Short mmCIF file of C-alpha atoms in Angstrom, two decimals:
data_model
loop_
_atom_site.label_atom_id
_atom_site.label_comp_id
_atom_site.label_asym_id
_atom_site.label_seq_id
_atom_site.Cartn_x
_atom_site.Cartn_y
_atom_site.Cartn_z
CA MET G 25 -14.63 1.98 14.85
CA ILE G 26 -15.85 2.33 18.49
CA THR G 27 -19.30 0.95 19.12
CA LYS G 28 -21.40 2.87 21.68
CA ILE G 29 -22.83 0.52 24.30
CA LYS G 30 -26.26 1.46 25.62
CA GLN G 31 -26.96 1.15 29.33
CA THR G 32 -29.59 -1.33 30.36
CA LYS G 33 -32.48 -0.23 32.56
CA LEU G 34 -30.97 -2.20 35.43
CA GLU G 35 -27.68 -0.33 35.08
CA LYS G 36 -29.50 3.02 35.01
CA TYR G 37 -31.42 2.12 38.14
CA LEU G 38 -28.22 0.99 39.83
CA ILE G 39 -26.44 4.28 39.03
CA PHE G 40 -29.46 6.26 40.24
CA PHE G 41 -29.53 4.24 43.47
CA ILE G 42 -25.80 4.81 44.10
CA VAL G 43 -26.14 8.57 43.54
CA PHE G 44 -29.23 8.70 45.78
CA LEU G 45 -27.43 6.73 48.50
CA ALA G 46 -24.43 9.07 48.35
CA ILE G 47 -26.65 12.17 48.66
CA PHE G 48 -28.67 10.60 51.48
CA SER G 49 -25.51 9.61 53.40
CA PHE G 50 -24.02 13.09 53.05
CA GLY G 51 -27.27 14.72 54.15
CA SER G 52 -27.63 12.39 57.13
CA LEU G 53 -24.06 13.12 58.22
CA PHE G 54 -24.73 16.86 58.01
CA ILE G 55 -27.91 16.55 60.09
CA LEU G 56 -26.21 14.40 62.72
CA LYS G 57 -23.33 16.86 63.08
CA ASN G 58 -25.62 19.90 63.20
CA LYS G 59 -27.63 19.18 66.34
CA CYS G 60 -29.17 22.67 66.24
CA LEU G 61 -30.60 22.34 62.73
CA PHE G 62 -34.29 22.28 63.68
CA ILE G 63 -34.11 24.51 66.78
CA LYS G 64 -35.97 27.81 66.54
CA THR G 65 -33.85 30.88 67.28
CA TYR G 66 -35.35 33.67 69.41
CA ASP G 67 -34.14 37.26 69.09
CA PRO G 68 -35.21 39.06 72.29
CA ASN G 69 -35.38 42.33 70.35
CA ASN G 70 -38.18 40.87 68.22
CA LEU G 71 -40.26 39.73 71.20
CA VAL G 72 -42.77 41.73 73.21
CA LEU G 73 -41.30 41.59 76.71
CA SER G 74 -42.25 43.73 79.71
CA ASN G 75 -40.07 44.47 82.76
CA LYS G 76 -36.87 44.03 80.77
CA GLU G 77 -34.80 44.56 83.91
CA ASN G 78 -36.09 41.12 84.95
CA ILE G 79 -35.53 39.42 81.60
CA ALA G 80 -32.31 37.40 81.27
CA VAL G 81 -30.98 36.09 77.96
CA LEU G 82 -28.96 32.89 78.20
CA ASN G 83 -27.10 32.13 74.97
CA VAL G 84 -26.20 28.45 74.56
CA PRO G 85 -24.82 26.50 71.56
CA CYS G 86 -28.26 26.13 69.95
CA GLY G 87 -29.57 29.66 70.51
CA ASN G 88 -31.10 32.03 73.05
CA VAL G 89 -33.05 31.04 76.14
CA ILE G 90 -35.27 33.88 77.39
CA ILE G 91 -35.83 33.78 81.15
CA GLU G 92 -38.15 35.89 83.29
CA LEU G 93 -36.76 36.47 86.80
CA TYR G 94 -38.99 36.71 89.91
CA PRO G 95 -37.47 39.19 92.40
CA LYS G 96 -40.73 39.41 94.40
CA LEU G 97 -40.66 35.65 94.94
CA SER G 98 -36.99 35.31 95.95
CA PRO G 99 -35.54 38.81 96.33
CA ASN G 100 -32.09 38.00 97.72
CA SER G 101 -31.51 35.05 95.40
CA VAL G 102 -32.55 36.97 92.29
CA LYS G 103 -30.35 39.86 93.40
CA ARG G 104 -27.36 37.47 93.60
CA PHE G 105 -28.28 35.84 90.27
CA LYS G 106 -28.59 39.18 88.47
CA MET G 107 -25.33 40.42 89.98
CA LEU G 108 -23.49 37.36 88.64
CA ILE G 109 -25.11 37.77 85.23
CA ARG G 110 -24.32 41.49 85.00
CA SER G 111 -20.71 40.91 86.01
CA LYS G 112 -20.42 38.28 83.22
CA GLU G 113 -19.36 35.62 85.71
CA TYR G 114 -21.41 32.97 83.92
CA ASN G 115 -19.88 33.49 80.47
CA ASN G 116 -17.93 30.41 79.29
CA VAL G 117 -19.06 28.30 82.25
CA ALA G 118 -19.85 24.61 81.73
CA PHE G 119 -23.17 22.80 81.83
CA HIS G 120 -21.47 20.22 84.00
CA ARG G 121 -24.55 18.22 85.04
CA VAL G 122 -27.22 17.22 82.53
CA VAL G 123 -30.02 14.73 83.12
CA LYS G 124 -31.56 13.99 79.72
CA ASP G 125 -35.14 15.30 79.41
CA PHE G 126 -35.10 16.43 83.05
CA LEU G 127 -32.63 19.23 83.85
CA VAL G 128 -29.45 21.07 82.95
CA GLN G 129 -27.14 22.52 85.60
CA ALA G 130 -24.38 25.13 85.38
CA GLY G 131 -22.75 27.88 87.41
CA ASP G 132 -19.61 26.38 88.92
CA LEU G 133 -17.55 29.56 88.63
CA LYS G 134 -14.53 28.11 90.39
CA PHE G 135 -13.98 24.87 88.46
CA GLY G 136 -16.20 25.21 85.39
CA LYS G 137 -14.60 27.98 83.34
CA LYS G 138 -13.93 26.96 79.74
CA ASN G 139 -10.24 27.86 79.64
CA ASN G 140 -9.51 26.60 83.16
CA ILE G 141 -11.86 23.67 83.69
CA ASN G 142 -11.03 21.23 86.47
CA TYR G 143 -12.78 17.91 85.88
CA THR G 144 -11.71 16.54 89.26
CA TYR G 145 -13.70 19.10 91.23
CA LEU G 146 -16.21 20.27 88.60
CA GLY G 147 -19.64 20.67 90.19
CA THR G 148 -18.35 21.33 93.70
CA GLY G 149 -17.41 24.99 93.30
CA GLY G 150 -19.24 28.25 93.65
CA SER G 151 -18.35 31.93 93.54
CA LYS G 152 -16.10 34.22 95.54
CA TYR G 153 -19.15 35.87 97.12
CA GLY G 154 -20.11 33.12 99.55
CA GLN G 155 -23.36 31.35 100.30
CA ILE G 156 -26.80 32.89 100.79
CA ASN G 157 -29.97 31.76 102.54
CA SER G 158 -32.64 29.60 100.93
CA GLU G 159 -35.91 31.28 99.98
CA ILE G 160 -38.50 28.53 99.86
CA ASN G 161 -41.43 29.81 101.91
CA LYS G 162 -43.54 31.19 99.07
CA PRO G 163 -45.49 28.72 96.88
CA PHE G 164 -43.97 27.93 93.51
CA LYS G 165 -44.75 25.11 91.08
CA PHE G 166 -41.61 23.49 89.75
CA GLU G 167 -42.84 22.99 86.22
CA LYS G 168 -40.93 22.58 82.97
CA GLY G 169 -38.79 25.67 82.39
CA SER G 170 -38.37 26.55 86.06
CA VAL G 171 -35.01 28.08 87.02
CA ALA G 172 -33.69 27.61 90.55
CA LEU G 173 -30.50 27.88 92.59
CA VAL G 174 -28.62 24.74 93.53
CA ARG G 175 -27.79 24.07 97.17
CA LYS G 176 -25.84 21.45 99.11
CA THR G 177 -27.63 18.89 101.27
CA GLU G 178 -28.20 21.61 103.89
CA MET G 179 -30.45 24.63 103.51
CA ASN G 180 -28.95 28.13 103.25
CA THR G 181 -26.06 26.97 101.06
CA GLU G 182 -27.05 28.53 97.71
CA ASP G 183 -24.33 30.34 95.80
CA SER G 184 -23.85 30.56 92.02
CA GLN G 185 -24.91 27.19 90.64
CA PHE G 186 -28.37 26.93 89.10
CA PHE G 187 -30.51 24.44 87.22
CA ILE G 188 -33.27 24.67 84.63
CA LEU G 189 -35.97 22.01 84.45
CA LEU G 190 -36.77 20.30 81.16
CA ASN G 191 -39.73 18.55 82.76
CA ASP G 192 -42.04 18.98 85.73
CA ALA G 193 -40.59 18.18 89.18
CA PRO G 194 -43.29 18.65 91.85
CA LEU G 195 -41.05 17.03 94.49
CA PHE G 196 -38.71 20.04 94.22
CA GLU G 197 -41.35 22.35 95.71
CA GLY G 198 -40.17 23.64 99.07
CA GLU G 199 -36.72 22.15 98.50
CA TYR G 200 -35.02 24.63 96.13
CA THR G 201 -35.04 28.39 95.72
CA PRO G 202 -36.78 29.45 92.49
CA VAL G 203 -35.44 32.49 90.62
CA GLY G 204 -37.42 32.46 87.37
CA LYS G 205 -38.87 30.59 84.44
CA VAL G 206 -38.04 30.09 80.76
CA LEU G 207 -40.35 32.00 78.42
CA TYR G 208 -38.75 31.01 75.10
CA GLY G 209 -36.00 28.68 73.93
CA LEU G 210 -36.44 25.59 76.07
CA ASP G 211 -35.72 23.37 73.04
CA ALA G 212 -32.21 24.82 72.83
CA LEU G 213 -31.54 23.49 76.33
CA LYS G 214 -32.70 20.01 75.31
CA LYS G 215 -29.73 19.90 72.92
CA ILE G 216 -27.15 20.53 75.64
CA LYS G 217 -24.60 17.70 75.60
CA HIS G 218 -25.39 14.86 77.99
CA ASN G 219 -23.87 11.52 78.98
CA ASN G 220 -26.10 8.44 78.83
CA LYS G 221 -24.09 6.69 81.55
CA SER G 222 -23.71 9.56 84.01
CA GLU G 223 -25.29 12.86 85.01
CA TYR G 224 -21.90 14.52 84.77
CA VAL G 225 -20.55 15.42 81.35
CA LEU G 226 -17.01 15.02 80.06
CA ARG G 227 -16.18 17.76 77.54
CA PRO G 228 -19.44 19.62 78.26
CA ASP G 229 -21.23 22.41 76.44
CA PHE G 230 -20.75 25.94 77.79
CA ILE G 231 -22.74 29.11 78.33
CA ASN G 232 -21.72 31.47 75.54
CA ASN G 233 -23.19 34.61 77.03
CA PHE G 234 -25.64 35.59 79.77
CA TYR G 235 -27.05 39.10 80.13
CA ILE G 236 -29.97 41.13 81.45
CA LEU G 237 -32.03 42.55 78.61
CA GLY G 238 -32.79 45.81 80.39
CA ASN G 239 -29.28 46.26 81.74
#
């Protein structure tokens, strides 16, 4: 005859603790792997947006970033930026430079394409359209969410690379050409992959899609 052995309270608590620990560990692993879990997703079709021909939608790994462009502020630069967006030049291009909590940078069309990335020269390339002049004469506050074109150390060397600020940068005023500002989705940019030891990212995140809403 088999005698049924009752579990002690201590054994019950121990089993409960082990099950709880297993569930907690699995849940923590899921949260750590899913970096976009708590990021709000913005559908531009559900937002009230005017002047849609000046609204750009940047789709990144954690969702949409809605950007308003300022053609009256920097007409030639916005014209170049919109042309590159409309021609889908930015699709699958790396966020090659990321300064945590400060800025993300992308737009190297020559060396930053996903299927043909060149880590040796990444960040030094531009487009096939050549450089354009800086437009820095009109006042603009470089606040969190500002979008601007990247240049070399000299003025009048803007091309295709751009950055988006994750924090205020008043020292950038009069130094870089602004093209717009983020209206929605800045938190998605804060999840772009970064490197704690360097501004430049090995195996970076990429732009999924970039388009003009009123195209």
